[in-house]
Coordinates of C-alpha atoms in Angstrom, one line a residue:
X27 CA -114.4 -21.0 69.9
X28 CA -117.8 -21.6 72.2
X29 CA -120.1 -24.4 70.7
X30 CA -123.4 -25.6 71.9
X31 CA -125.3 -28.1 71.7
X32 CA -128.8 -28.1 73.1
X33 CA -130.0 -31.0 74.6
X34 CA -133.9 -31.4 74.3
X35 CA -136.9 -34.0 74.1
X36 CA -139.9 -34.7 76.0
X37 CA -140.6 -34.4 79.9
X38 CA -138.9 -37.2 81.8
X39 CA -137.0 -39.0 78.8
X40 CA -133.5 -38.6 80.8
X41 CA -132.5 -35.3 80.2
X42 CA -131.1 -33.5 83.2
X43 CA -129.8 -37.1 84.3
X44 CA -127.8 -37.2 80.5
X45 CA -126.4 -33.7 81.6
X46 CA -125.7 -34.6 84.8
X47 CA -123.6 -37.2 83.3
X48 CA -122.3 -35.2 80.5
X49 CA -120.9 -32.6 83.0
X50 CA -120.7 -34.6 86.5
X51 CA -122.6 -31.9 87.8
X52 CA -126.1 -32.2 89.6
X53 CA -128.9 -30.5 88.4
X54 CA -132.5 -31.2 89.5
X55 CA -133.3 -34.3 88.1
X56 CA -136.8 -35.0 89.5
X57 CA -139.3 -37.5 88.4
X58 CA -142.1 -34.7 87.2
X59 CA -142.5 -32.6 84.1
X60 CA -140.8 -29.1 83.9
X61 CA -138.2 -30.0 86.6
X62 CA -135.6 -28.1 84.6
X63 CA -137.1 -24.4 84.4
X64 CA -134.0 -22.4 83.0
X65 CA -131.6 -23.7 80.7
X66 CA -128.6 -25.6 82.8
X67 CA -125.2 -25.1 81.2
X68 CA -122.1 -27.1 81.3
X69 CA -119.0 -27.8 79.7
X70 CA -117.6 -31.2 79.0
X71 CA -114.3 -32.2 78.0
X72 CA -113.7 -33.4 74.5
X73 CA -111.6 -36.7 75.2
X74 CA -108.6 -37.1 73.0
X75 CA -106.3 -39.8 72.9
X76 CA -103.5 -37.8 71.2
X77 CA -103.0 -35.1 73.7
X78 CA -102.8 -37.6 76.1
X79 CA -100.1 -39.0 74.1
X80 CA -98.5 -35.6 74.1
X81 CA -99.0 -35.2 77.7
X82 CA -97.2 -37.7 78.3
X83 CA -94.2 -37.0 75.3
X84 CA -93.6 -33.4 76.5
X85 CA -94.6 -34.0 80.5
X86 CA -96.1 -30.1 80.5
X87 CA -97.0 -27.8 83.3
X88 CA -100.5 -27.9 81.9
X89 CA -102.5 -29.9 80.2
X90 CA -105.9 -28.2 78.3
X91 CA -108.8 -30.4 76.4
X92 CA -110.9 -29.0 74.1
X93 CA -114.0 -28.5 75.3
X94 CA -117.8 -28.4 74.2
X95 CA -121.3 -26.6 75.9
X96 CA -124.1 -28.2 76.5
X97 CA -127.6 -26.7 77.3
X98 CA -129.7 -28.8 79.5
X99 CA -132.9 -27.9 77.9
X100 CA -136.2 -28.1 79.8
X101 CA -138.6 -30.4 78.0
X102 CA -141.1 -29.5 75.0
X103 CA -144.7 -30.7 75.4
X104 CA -147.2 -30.0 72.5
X105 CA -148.1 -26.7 71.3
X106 CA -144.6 -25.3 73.0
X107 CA -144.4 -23.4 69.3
X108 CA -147.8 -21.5 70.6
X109 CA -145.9 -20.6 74.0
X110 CA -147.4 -23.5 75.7
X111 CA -145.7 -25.0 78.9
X112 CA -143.0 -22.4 79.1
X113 CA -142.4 -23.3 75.7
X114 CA -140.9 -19.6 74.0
X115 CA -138.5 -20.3 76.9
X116 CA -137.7 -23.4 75.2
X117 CA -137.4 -22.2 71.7
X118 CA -135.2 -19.8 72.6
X119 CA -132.5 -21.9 74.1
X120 CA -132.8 -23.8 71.2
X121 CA -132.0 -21.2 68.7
X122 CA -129.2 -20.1 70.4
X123 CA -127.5 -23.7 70.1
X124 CA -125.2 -24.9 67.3
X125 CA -126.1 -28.4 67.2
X126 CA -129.8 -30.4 68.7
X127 CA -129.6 -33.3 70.8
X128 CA -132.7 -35.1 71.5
X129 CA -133.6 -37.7 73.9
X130 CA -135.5 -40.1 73.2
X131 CA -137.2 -42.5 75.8
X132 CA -136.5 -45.4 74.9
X133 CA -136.8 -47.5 78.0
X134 CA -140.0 -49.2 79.8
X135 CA -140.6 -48.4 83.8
X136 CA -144.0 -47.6 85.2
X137 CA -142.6 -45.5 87.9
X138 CA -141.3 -43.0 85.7
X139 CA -144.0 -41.0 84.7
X140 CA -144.4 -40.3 80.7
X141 CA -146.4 -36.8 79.6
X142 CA -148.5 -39.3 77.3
X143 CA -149.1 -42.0 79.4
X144 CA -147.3 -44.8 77.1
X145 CA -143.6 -45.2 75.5
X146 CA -143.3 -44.5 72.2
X147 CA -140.4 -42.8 70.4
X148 CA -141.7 -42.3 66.6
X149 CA -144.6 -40.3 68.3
X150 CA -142.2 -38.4 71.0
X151 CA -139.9 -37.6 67.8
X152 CA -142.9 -36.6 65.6
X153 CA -144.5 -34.0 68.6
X154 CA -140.7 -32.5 69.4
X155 CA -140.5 -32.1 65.4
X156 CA -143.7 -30.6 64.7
X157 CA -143.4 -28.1 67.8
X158 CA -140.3 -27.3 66.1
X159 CA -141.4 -26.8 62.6
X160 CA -144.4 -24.8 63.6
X161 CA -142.5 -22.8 65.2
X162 CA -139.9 -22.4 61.7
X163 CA -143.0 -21.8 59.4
X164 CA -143.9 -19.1 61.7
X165 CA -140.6 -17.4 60.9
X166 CA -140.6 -18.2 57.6
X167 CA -144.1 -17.0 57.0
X168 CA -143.6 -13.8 58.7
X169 CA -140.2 -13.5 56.2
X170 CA -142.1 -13.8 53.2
X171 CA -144.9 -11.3 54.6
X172 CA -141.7 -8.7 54.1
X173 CA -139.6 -9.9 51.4
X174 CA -141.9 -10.5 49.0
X175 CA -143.1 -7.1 48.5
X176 CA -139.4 -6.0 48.3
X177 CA -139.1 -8.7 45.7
X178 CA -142.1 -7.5 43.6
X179 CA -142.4 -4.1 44.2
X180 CA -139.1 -2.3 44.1
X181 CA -137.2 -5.7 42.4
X182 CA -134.9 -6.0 45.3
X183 CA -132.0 -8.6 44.2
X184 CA -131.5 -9.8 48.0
X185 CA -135.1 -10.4 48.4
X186 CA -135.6 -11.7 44.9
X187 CA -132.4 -14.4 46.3
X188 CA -134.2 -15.2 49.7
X189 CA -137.8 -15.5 48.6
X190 CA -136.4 -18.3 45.8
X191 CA -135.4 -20.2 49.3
X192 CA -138.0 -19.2 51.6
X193 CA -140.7 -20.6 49.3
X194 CA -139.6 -24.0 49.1
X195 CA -138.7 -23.9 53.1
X196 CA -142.2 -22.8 53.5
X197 CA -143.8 -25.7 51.3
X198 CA -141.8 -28.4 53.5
X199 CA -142.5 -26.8 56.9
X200 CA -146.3 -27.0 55.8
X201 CA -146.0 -30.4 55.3
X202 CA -144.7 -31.3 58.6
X203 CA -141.1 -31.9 57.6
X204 CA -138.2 -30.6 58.9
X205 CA -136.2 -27.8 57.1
X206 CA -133.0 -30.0 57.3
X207 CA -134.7 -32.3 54.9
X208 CA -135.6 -29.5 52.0
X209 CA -134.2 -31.1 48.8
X210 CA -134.8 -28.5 46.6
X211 CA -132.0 -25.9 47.6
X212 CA -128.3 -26.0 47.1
X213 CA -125.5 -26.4 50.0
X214 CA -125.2 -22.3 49.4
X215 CA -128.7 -21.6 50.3
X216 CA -128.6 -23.8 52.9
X217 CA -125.9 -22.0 54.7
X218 CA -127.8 -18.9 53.7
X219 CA -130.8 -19.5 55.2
X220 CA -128.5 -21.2 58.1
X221 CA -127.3 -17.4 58.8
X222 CA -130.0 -15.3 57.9
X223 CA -133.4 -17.4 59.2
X224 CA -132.1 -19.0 62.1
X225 CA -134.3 -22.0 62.0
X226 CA -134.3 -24.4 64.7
X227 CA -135.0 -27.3 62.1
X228 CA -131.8 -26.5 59.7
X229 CA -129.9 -27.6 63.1
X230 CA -127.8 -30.2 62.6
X231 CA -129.5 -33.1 64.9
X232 CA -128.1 -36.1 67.2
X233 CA -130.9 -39.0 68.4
X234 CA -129.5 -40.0 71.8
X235 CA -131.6 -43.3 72.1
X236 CA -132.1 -43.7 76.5
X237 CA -132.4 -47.4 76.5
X238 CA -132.9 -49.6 79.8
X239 CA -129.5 -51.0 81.4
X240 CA -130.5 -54.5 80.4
X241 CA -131.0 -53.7 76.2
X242 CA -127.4 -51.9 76.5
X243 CA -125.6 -54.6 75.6
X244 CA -128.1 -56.5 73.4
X245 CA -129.5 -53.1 71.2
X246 CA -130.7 -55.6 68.4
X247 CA -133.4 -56.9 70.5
X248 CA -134.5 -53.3 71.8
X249 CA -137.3 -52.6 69.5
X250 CA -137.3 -49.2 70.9
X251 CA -134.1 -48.0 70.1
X252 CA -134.6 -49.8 66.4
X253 CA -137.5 -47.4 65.8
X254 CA -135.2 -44.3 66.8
X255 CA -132.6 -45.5 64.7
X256 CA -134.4 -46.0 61.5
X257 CA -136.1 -42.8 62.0
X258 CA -132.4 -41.1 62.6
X259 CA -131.0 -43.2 59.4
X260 CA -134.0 -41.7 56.9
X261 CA -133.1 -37.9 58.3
X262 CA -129.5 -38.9 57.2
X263 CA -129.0 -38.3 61.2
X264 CA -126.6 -40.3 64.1
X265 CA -128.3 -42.4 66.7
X266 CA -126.2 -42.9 70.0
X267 CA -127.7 -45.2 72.2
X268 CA -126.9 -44.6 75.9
X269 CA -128.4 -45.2 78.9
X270 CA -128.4 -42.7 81.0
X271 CA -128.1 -44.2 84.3
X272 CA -125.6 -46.2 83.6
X273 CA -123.4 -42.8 81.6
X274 CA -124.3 -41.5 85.4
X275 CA -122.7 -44.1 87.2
X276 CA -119.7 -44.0 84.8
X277 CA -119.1 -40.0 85.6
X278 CA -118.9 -40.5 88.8
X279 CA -115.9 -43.3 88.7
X280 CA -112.9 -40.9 89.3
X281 CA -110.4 -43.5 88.8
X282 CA -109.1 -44.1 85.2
X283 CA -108.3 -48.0 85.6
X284 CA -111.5 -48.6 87.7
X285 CA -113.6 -46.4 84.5
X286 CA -112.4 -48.7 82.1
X287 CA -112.5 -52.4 84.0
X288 CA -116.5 -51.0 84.4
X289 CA -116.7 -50.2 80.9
X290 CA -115.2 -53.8 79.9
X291 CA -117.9 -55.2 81.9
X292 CA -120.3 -53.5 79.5
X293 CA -118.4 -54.9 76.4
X294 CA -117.8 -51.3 75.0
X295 CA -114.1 -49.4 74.7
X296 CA -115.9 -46.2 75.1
X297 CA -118.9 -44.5 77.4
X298 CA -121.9 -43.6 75.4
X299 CA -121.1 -40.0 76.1
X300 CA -117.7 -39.9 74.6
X301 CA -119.3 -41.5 71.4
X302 CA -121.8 -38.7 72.0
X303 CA -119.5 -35.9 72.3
X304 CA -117.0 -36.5 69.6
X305 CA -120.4 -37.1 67.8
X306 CA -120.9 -33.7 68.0
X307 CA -117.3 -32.8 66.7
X308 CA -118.4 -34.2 63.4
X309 CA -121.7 -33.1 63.4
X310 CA -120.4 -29.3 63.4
X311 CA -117.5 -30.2 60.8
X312 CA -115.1 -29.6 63.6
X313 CA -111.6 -30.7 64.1
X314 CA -108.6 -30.6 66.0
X315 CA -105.1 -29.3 66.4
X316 CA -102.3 -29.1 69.2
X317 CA -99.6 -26.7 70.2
X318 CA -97.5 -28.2 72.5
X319 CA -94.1 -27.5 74.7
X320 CA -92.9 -28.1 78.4
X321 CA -95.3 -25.2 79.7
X322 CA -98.2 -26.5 78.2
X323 CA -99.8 -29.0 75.8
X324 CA -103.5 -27.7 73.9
X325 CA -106.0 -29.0 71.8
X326 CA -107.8 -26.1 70.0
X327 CA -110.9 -26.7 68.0
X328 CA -111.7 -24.9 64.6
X329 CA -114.2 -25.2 61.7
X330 CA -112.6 -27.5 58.6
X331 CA -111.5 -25.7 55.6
X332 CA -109.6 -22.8 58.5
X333 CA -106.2 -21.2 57.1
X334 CA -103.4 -21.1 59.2
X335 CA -104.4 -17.5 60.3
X336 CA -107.6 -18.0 61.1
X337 CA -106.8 -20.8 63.3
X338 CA -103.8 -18.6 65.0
X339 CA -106.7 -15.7 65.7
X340 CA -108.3 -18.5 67.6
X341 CA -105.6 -18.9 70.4
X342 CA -105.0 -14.5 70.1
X343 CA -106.5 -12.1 67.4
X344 CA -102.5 -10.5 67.7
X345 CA -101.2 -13.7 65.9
X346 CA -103.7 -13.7 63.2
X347 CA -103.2 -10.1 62.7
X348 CA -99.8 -10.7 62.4
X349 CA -98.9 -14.0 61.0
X350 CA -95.9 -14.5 59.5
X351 CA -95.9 -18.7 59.0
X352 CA -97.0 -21.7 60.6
X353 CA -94.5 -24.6 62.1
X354 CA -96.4 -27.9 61.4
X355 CA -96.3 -31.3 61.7
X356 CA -98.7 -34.2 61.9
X357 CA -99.5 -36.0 65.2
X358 CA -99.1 -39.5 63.5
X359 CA -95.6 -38.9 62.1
X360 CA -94.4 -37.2 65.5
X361 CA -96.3 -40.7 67.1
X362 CA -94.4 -42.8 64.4
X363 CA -91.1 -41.2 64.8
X364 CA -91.3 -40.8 68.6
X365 CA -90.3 -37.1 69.1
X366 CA -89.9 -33.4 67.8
X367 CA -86.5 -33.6 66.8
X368 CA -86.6 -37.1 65.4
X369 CA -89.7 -35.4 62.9
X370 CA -87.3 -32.3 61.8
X371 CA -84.5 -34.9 60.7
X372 CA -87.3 -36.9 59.2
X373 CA -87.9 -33.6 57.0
X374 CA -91.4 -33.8 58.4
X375 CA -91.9 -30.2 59.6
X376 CA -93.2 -27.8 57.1
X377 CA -93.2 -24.1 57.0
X378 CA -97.0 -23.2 56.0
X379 CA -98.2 -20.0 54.6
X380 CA -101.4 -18.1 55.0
X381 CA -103.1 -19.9 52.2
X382 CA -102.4 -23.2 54.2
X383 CA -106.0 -25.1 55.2
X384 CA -105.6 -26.7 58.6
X385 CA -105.8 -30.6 59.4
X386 CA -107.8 -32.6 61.9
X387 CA -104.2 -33.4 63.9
X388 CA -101.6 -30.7 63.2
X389 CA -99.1 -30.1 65.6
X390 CA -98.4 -26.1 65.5
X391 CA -96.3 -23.4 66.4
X392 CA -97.3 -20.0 65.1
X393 CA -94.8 -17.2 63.6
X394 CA -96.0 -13.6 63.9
X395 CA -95.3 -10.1 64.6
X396 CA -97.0 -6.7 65.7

């Protein structure tokens, strides 16, 4: 199951050096607008502390992480929704990502050079966010252009249905606001439009707040990284503060032991880009489960609310096709109880039918036949 999430924000706010971190790879990261021309991609590890445990239960030939794509997005300057500074390029990449990050600058140094001449984040938010709803009420304009004759000419149900959400999405995007925030349509509409409009401001969104090394460990004093957060909070939005250098400097520690003892140093039980990363996990309504064995131990990702043949189709469309049952049980009782057989004595294991919605943690072995 691909996923993507684009990352994107101003010229020189610590994009490339964010991916660079995210994926311990090496883009161009150089100190000058539009350094990033084509959309970089990379996949990151999703870090799980339970398949380690398992890792290190059923010592496997193999051990597979989930993982997650991110899009290293070059950056939006204004009037990118009217194709300025590459900027259909941009939009692009952005519509073909599941989930937004944005960076926002967040840190003050004269030699790195800002496209406005001055650090601000509410204004760096408030340009990416109108490029991006410009760009929406274009679609949505165009939409209604087409739909509403259907609608009032020949009474066409589907376009009757779309023009009672296109018309409130069009009142909000004239107004400046993000899609995302439209309170006048219903969870169903929402994933309507979602599937139908692809608008880049129904997205779900992450702040990633780049703060200086030394506000990392004392955010209540970073005024900067307030403003993003308090912007993030009244969008119903996550802020993850990171700084990106330092995230940098943590990828490229190799050693486990020596990644932590750095980490302590920092006060924090976790990188920034973990946060950020299973961040995204719940942003996307995503969880987790495992099949495991000697040969190899797997964390697969699927979309909550999954049945047990779905999820199968995920690891090969034979075993959805033919799905007989589903061999669970829950990481914390085989963690409790120590091991496989110790769970089946327990009465823990549970034969699951195709109705059967999977849990963030089940531990699986799939029944089919073809």
């Amino acid at each position: 199951m691909p996923l993507k999430a684009g990352i994107v924000g101003l010229p020189n706010v610590g994009k490339s050096t964010l991916f660079n971190a995210i994926t311990n790879s090496h883009v161009e990261a150089a100190n000058y607008p539009f350094a990033t021309i084509k959309p970089n991609t990379g996949v990151v590890i999703v870090p799980d502390e339970r398949l380690d445990f398992l890792t290190d239960l059923f010592h496997p030939q193999k051990k597979i992480n989930a993982t997650f794509e991110f899009y290293d997005i070059a950056g939006l300057v204004k009037g990118a929704s009217k194709g300025e500074g590459l900027g259909n390029q941009f939009l692009a990449a952005i519509r073909e990502s599941d989930a937004i990050c944005e960076v926002v600058r967040c840190f003050e140094n004269d030699e790195v050079i800002h496209v406005e001449n001055s650090v601000d984040p509410a204004r760096d938010i408030e340009t990416i966010d109108l490029e991006l709803t410009m760009a929406d009420l274009d679609t949505v304009t165009n939409r209604i252009a087409k739909q509403g004759i259907k609608a009032r000419v020949a009474h066409d149900k589907e376009a009757a249905y779309e023009m009672a959400i296109l018309e409130p999405l069009q009142k909000i995007l004239s107004d400046g606001q993000p899609a995302r925030l439209c309170k006048e349509l219903t969870e169903e509409q929402i994933e309507y439009a979602r599937k139908k409009f692809f608008l880049l401001t129904l997205k779900p969104i992450i702040y990633v707040a780049n703060v200086a090394d030394s506000d990392y460990m004392d955010l209540d004093s970073c005024a900067h990284y307030q403003t993003v957060k308090r912007i993030a909070e009244s969008q119903g939005a996550q802020c993850i503060p990171v700084s990106c250098e330092i995230e940098y400097e943590i990828s490229q520690i190799q050693d486990p032991d020596e990644r932590k003892e750095f980490l302590d140093t920092l006060g924090a039980k976790e990188s920034g880009l973990d946060k950020l990363v299973k961040a995204c996990y719940k942003l996307l309504n995503l969880s987790t489960f495992f099949t495991c064995g000697t040969d190899e131990c797997r964390a697969w990702t699927f979309h909550n609310g999954m049945t047990a043949p779905e999820c199968a189709g995920i690891i090969h469309t034979d075993f959805q096709k033919g799905f007989i049952k589903a061999e669970v049980y829950d990481f914390e009782d085989l963690k409790e109880l120590g091991s496989e057989a110790a769970v089946k004595e327990a009465g823990k294991l549970r034969m699951e039918g195709k109705d059967y919605r999977m849990k963030d943690g089940d531990c699986v072995f799939f029944r089919f036949n073809v």
